[in-house]
Amino acid sequence: MSKEIYLDGNATTCVLPAAIDAAVQAMRDCFGNPSSTHATGLKAKAMMDAVRQRAKRLLGVGNGRIMFNSGATEGIQTAVLSALCALRERRERGEAIGALLVYGATEHKAVPEALAHWNRLLGLGLELKKLPVDGDGRHDLAALRALAPQAAFVCTMAANNETGVVSDLVGIGATLAASKALWMVDCVQGLGKLPLDLGNTRIDYAPFSGHKLYAPKGIGMLYVREGAPYTPLVMGGGQEAGLRSGTENMAGIAALGAVLAALEEGGTFRSPSELHGFRDKLAASLRAAFPGIVFNAPLDKALPTTLNFSVPGLSSKELLDVFDAANVRVSAGSACSAAKAAPSYVLDAMGLPAWRSSSAVRMSFGPLASEEIINEACARIERCGMALRDAGLMDTPVSGAVVPEGVLQLSLAGNHTWLLLDEPSRQCIVIDHQAELGERIDSLLHSHGYKLAARLSTRDGGETDSFAFGAHAVRRVALDSTRSAYLLCSGDKVDYAFTGLAALSELAGKVPADALVCAGREEVNACCTSLRAEAQASKASTELNLDSIALARLLEAQPQAVLVDVRETYEQAACIPGGRAAESVPLSRLAAFVPGWLAAVDQPPLVFFCRSGNRSAKAAQCLRRLGYRNAYSLAGGVALAAPELALAA
Ligand code: PLP
């Protein structure tokens, strides 16, 4: 198995070895409660104080305060609660406070959610107002100038987590100079990547999170300007000078201290110019791998550790899958579900076209990156590009790749389009075309040299008719006056029936019992089935899902078992070669292979696997329903498979 390359640093990072050592030391040798007055407690307190002093120096907080907490979401809550409580008191005293809670349109969700929550709980009734950003993702200072006289509280960020766009904090500060509004800056993505001199700004609150810079999850800091209003979020034993009760997370503080020491002392992290060089290399490889790629934020206005991009014709899910297969971890720039990617509100706020916003991918690394890792990442990026091109997904002629033939399923938001591919004549029939798949189908056909022979719809009624398709025949059967099924026949035998949205119960007498029924929607059937199988479907007696241990046992007991990789061809091609032998049957092509498996006399165990176990479970269920008892799915997929299994990844 190839080494994982982790390029999702804006989501979280690994923990710096020195931070792990410091946390272990804090748990093993310096385990005291910093509130205890005996020597063990004093030692712990000294360690904590030293970390706080270091944080104060690094962040230039002047007379401001730094308190430790659980992370940025808590820091944001505390800042919002403090600001809103102060505003309520001022209003009760009869002071004018402004009517608006202003927040940047691209803030992390923790900010608007916290504003809405505390505004409601405290009964303030202030209006939440989004501050627009420009096409580069920077706050619109003219809009802020217009809002400033009415602003009670302003929330902006130092750098954006999706795009890496760095805010103009000096410009925002200047715009707010005459305003009485309180100001919070979410500095989560800025720590260790941007120079921060908080005491010399008019920023009132600045939350930080350890796990975005090589400290563990569950430790964070909040900066509060000297004189800024403060209300504790957590009351109790009065720890953190009464600002945040609860015994401190000493292991976390020690680990954060090690990271801050690395920042202050130098020598551990890469310099900004080295990081720029790394990003330029990654960007160059991405451009070479994905012709037409667009970067969603101007590189010169973003952190050197973040790239956000979209590739025409490719969804973020496809890109994530292919990168994951190559053992490169990146994330979707937008919230992405299996069915359909939701657009990114950050990219939407920047006014980018919908396709870019819904297909964006974020690649981010931290200042611990090395030349070696970046070079390997570049090589794998280029491999991923080649894999997608060879699969015919990028509308470039493919060479040497396997030409798909037979039946192919394309799914979008639960709807299935079926392609019938006759390899000898390079003719293709499309059944139940979906407009959004148009480009994908065109590039698939074009890349593999296929011609479109016909587009058929099961949503048409009409006479029963029949036409030749290569060595086969396609027969239309009217289901009623508005719906048809299409039968793909070899001589007198009906191999497949494409039945659109019709329920299986409507097909009796119209579709032969043993034909493979390929439905038009996931709810009717995920892959394929037959009327006979549905009539006989009984609960399988053996467990469908195998974990690594069960799979190893099965492979030992039944060496004739066949492993079947149901990831798409581009994922398989992106894997580093050298894994255990497996048959390649992408889930989209499963229906083409089912008849062969069902016809086999010996029916060896078939163990399907994929990235995470979803697609393989569909494949195994499909086979089991069709009466193939020995079909299994590797639970958790390649992601959780034991290395000893040596599955290609
Ligand atoms: N703010 C920004 C900009 C972030 O990127 C994140 C984490 O994704 C948060 C706040 C929340 O941080 P935490 O995970 O420490 O609660």
Short mmCIF file of C-alpha atoms in Angstrom, two decimals, residues 146-312:
data_model
loop_
_atom_site.label_atom_id
_atom_site.label_comp_id
_atom_site.label_asym_id
_atom_site.label_seq_id
_atom_site.Cartn_x
_atom_site.Cartn_y
_atom_site.Cartn_z
CA ALA A 146 -22.00 51.84 4.69
CA LEU A 147 -22.94 49.38 7.45
CA ALA A 148 -20.42 50.60 10.05
CA PRO A 149 -22.54 53.39 11.58
CA GLN A 150 -25.28 50.86 12.35
CA ALA A 151 -23.05 47.94 13.30
CA ALA A 152 -23.11 46.72 16.90
CA PHE A 153 -20.73 43.79 16.37
CA VAL A 154 -18.62 42.85 13.35
CA CYS A 155 -17.24 39.35 12.69
CA THR A 156 -14.65 38.69 10.01
CA MET A 157 -11.94 36.09 9.50
CA ALA A 158 -8.19 36.28 9.04
CA ALA A 159 -8.13 33.74 6.21
CA ASN A 160 -10.84 31.62 4.67
CA ASN A 161 -10.83 27.89 5.31
CA GLU A 162 -12.19 26.89 1.87
CA THR A 163 -10.25 29.25 -0.41
CA GLY A 164 -7.36 30.42 1.77
CA VAL A 165 -8.19 34.03 0.80
CA VAL A 166 -6.47 36.35 3.27
CA SER A 167 -8.58 39.21 4.59
CA ASP A 168 -7.49 42.82 4.50
CA LEU A 169 -7.58 43.22 8.29
CA VAL A 170 -5.81 46.59 8.11
CA GLY A 171 -8.46 47.86 5.68
CA ILE A 172 -11.31 46.49 7.81
CA GLY A 173 -9.77 48.03 10.95
CA ALA A 174 -9.47 51.38 9.22
CA THR A 175 -13.07 51.19 7.99
CA LEU A 176 -14.24 50.52 11.53
CA ALA A 177 -11.99 53.18 13.08
CA ALA A 178 -14.83 55.59 13.81
CA SER A 179 -17.34 52.87 14.71
CA LYS A 180 -18.15 51.78 18.23
CA ALA A 181 -18.84 48.24 17.03
CA LEU A 182 -17.06 45.38 18.75
CA TRP A 183 -14.93 43.29 16.38
CA MET A 184 -14.11 39.58 16.33
CA VAL A 185 -11.58 38.08 13.92
CA ASP A 186 -11.63 34.30 13.50
CA CYS A 187 -7.89 33.62 13.32
CA VAL A 188 -8.13 29.83 13.02
CA GLN A 189 -6.56 29.58 9.56
CA GLY A 190 -4.08 32.36 10.23
CA LEU A 191 -2.07 30.84 13.08
CA GLY A 192 1.47 30.11 11.95
CA LYS A 193 0.67 31.28 8.43
CA LEU A 194 0.10 35.03 8.84
CA PRO A 195 1.92 37.61 10.94
CA LEU A 196 -0.41 38.56 13.82
CA ASP A 197 0.23 41.48 16.14
CA LEU A 198 -3.12 41.58 17.89
CA GLY A 199 -2.30 44.15 20.58
CA ASN A 200 -1.66 46.75 17.89
CA THR A 201 -5.05 46.33 16.25
CA ARG A 202 -8.56 47.27 17.31
CA ILE A 203 -9.60 43.58 17.24
CA ASP A 204 -11.54 42.73 20.43
CA TYR A 205 -11.68 38.94 20.19
CA ALA A 206 -9.63 36.38 18.25
CA PRO A 207 -10.33 32.63 18.52
CA PHE A 208 -7.69 30.00 17.63
CA SER A 209 -7.78 26.24 17.29
CA GLY A 210 -4.86 23.90 18.01
CA HIS A 211 -5.76 21.11 15.60
CA LYS A 212 -5.37 23.32 12.53
CA LEU A 213 -1.66 23.63 13.27
CA TYR A 214 -0.26 20.33 14.50
CA ALA A 215 -1.69 20.35 18.03
CA PRO A 216 -4.40 17.84 18.98
CA LYS A 217 -8.15 18.37 18.72
CA GLY A 218 -9.84 19.79 21.80
CA ILE A 219 -7.39 22.59 22.60
CA GLY A 220 -7.76 26.20 21.54
CA MET A 221 -7.16 29.76 22.68
CA LEU A 222 -9.14 32.95 22.78
CA TYR A 223 -7.53 36.38 22.69
CA VAL A 224 -9.49 39.16 24.40
CA ARG A 225 -8.30 42.75 24.02
CA GLU A 226 -7.56 44.65 27.21
CA GLY A 227 -10.80 46.38 28.18
CA ALA A 228 -13.01 44.39 25.80
CA PRO A 229 -16.23 43.23 27.49
CA TYR A 230 -16.19 39.65 28.71
CA THR A 231 -18.79 37.17 29.96
CA PRO A 232 -17.69 33.62 30.78
CA LEU A 233 -19.39 30.87 28.82
CA VAL A 234 -18.57 28.29 31.47
CA MET A 235 -18.88 29.01 35.19
CA GLY A 236 -17.57 26.84 38.00
CA GLY A 237 -14.30 26.59 39.86
CA GLY A 238 -12.92 29.86 38.52
CA GLN A 239 -10.04 28.45 36.46
CA GLU A 240 -8.37 30.62 33.82
CA ALA A 241 -8.64 33.57 36.21
CA GLY A 242 -12.40 33.09 36.29
CA LEU A 243 -12.71 33.51 32.52
CA ARG A 244 -13.35 29.85 31.75
CA SER A 245 -14.02 27.36 34.49
CA GLY A 246 -13.13 23.68 34.36
CA THR A 247 -9.78 22.06 34.95
CA GLU A 248 -7.58 22.88 31.99
CA ASN A 249 -6.74 20.38 29.25
CA MET A 250 -3.12 20.13 30.32
CA ALA A 251 -2.02 17.56 27.73
CA GLY A 252 -3.53 19.76 25.03
CA ILE A 253 -1.91 22.89 26.42
CA ALA A 254 1.47 21.18 26.59
CA ALA A 255 1.10 20.01 22.98
CA LEU A 256 0.01 23.46 21.81
CA GLY A 257 3.00 24.84 23.70
CA ALA A 258 5.33 22.62 21.67
CA VAL A 259 3.80 23.93 18.43
CA LEU A 260 4.09 27.53 19.60
CA ALA A 261 7.70 26.86 20.58
CA ALA A 262 8.39 25.51 17.10
CA LEU A 263 6.87 28.69 15.64
CA GLU A 264 8.80 31.00 17.95
CA GLU A 265 12.13 29.25 17.75
CA GLY A 266 12.06 28.51 14.00
CA GLY A 267 13.67 25.57 12.23
CA THR A 268 10.61 23.30 12.21
CA PHE A 269 8.21 24.93 9.78
CA ARG A 270 8.80 25.96 6.18
CA SER A 271 9.29 29.62 5.34
CA PRO A 272 6.57 31.48 3.39
CA SER A 273 8.73 31.46 0.26
CA GLU A 274 9.19 27.69 0.48
CA LEU A 275 5.44 27.26 0.95
CA HIS A 276 4.80 29.44 -2.11
CA GLY A 277 7.19 27.24 -4.06
CA PHE A 278 5.31 24.11 -2.92
CA ARG A 279 1.96 25.54 -3.93
CA ASP A 280 3.30 26.62 -7.34
CA LYS A 281 4.50 23.06 -7.95
CA LEU A 282 1.11 21.60 -7.01
CA ALA A 283 -0.69 24.15 -9.17
CA ALA A 284 1.55 23.33 -12.14
CA SER A 285 0.84 19.60 -11.76
CA LEU A 286 -2.88 20.26 -11.48
CA ARG A 287 -2.80 22.36 -14.66
CA ALA A 288 -0.92 19.62 -16.51
CA ALA A 289 -3.23 16.87 -15.22
CA PHE A 290 -6.55 18.63 -15.74
CA PRO A 291 -6.67 20.80 -18.85
CA GLY A 292 -9.28 23.51 -18.36
CA ILE A 293 -8.87 23.58 -14.56
CA VAL A 294 -9.85 26.87 -12.92
CA PHE A 295 -8.58 28.09 -9.56
CA ASN A 296 -11.40 29.52 -7.52
CA ALA A 297 -9.39 32.16 -5.66
CA PRO A 298 -6.53 34.33 -6.91
CA LEU A 299 -3.35 32.62 -5.72
CA ASP A 300 -1.68 35.92 -4.85
CA LYS A 301 -4.47 36.77 -2.40
CA ALA A 302 -4.60 33.38 -0.68
CA LEU A 303 -2.56 31.53 1.91
CA PRO A 304 0.31 29.73 0.17
CA THR A 305 -0.97 26.49 1.70
CA THR A 306 -4.43 26.38 0.06
CA LEU A 307 -5.62 25.64 -3.47
CA ASN A 308 -9.30 25.57 -4.39
CA PHE A 309 -10.16 24.47 -7.91
CA SER A 310 -12.82 23.09 -10.25
CA VAL A 311 -12.42 21.02 -13.39
CA PRO A 312 -15.01 21.35 -16.18
#
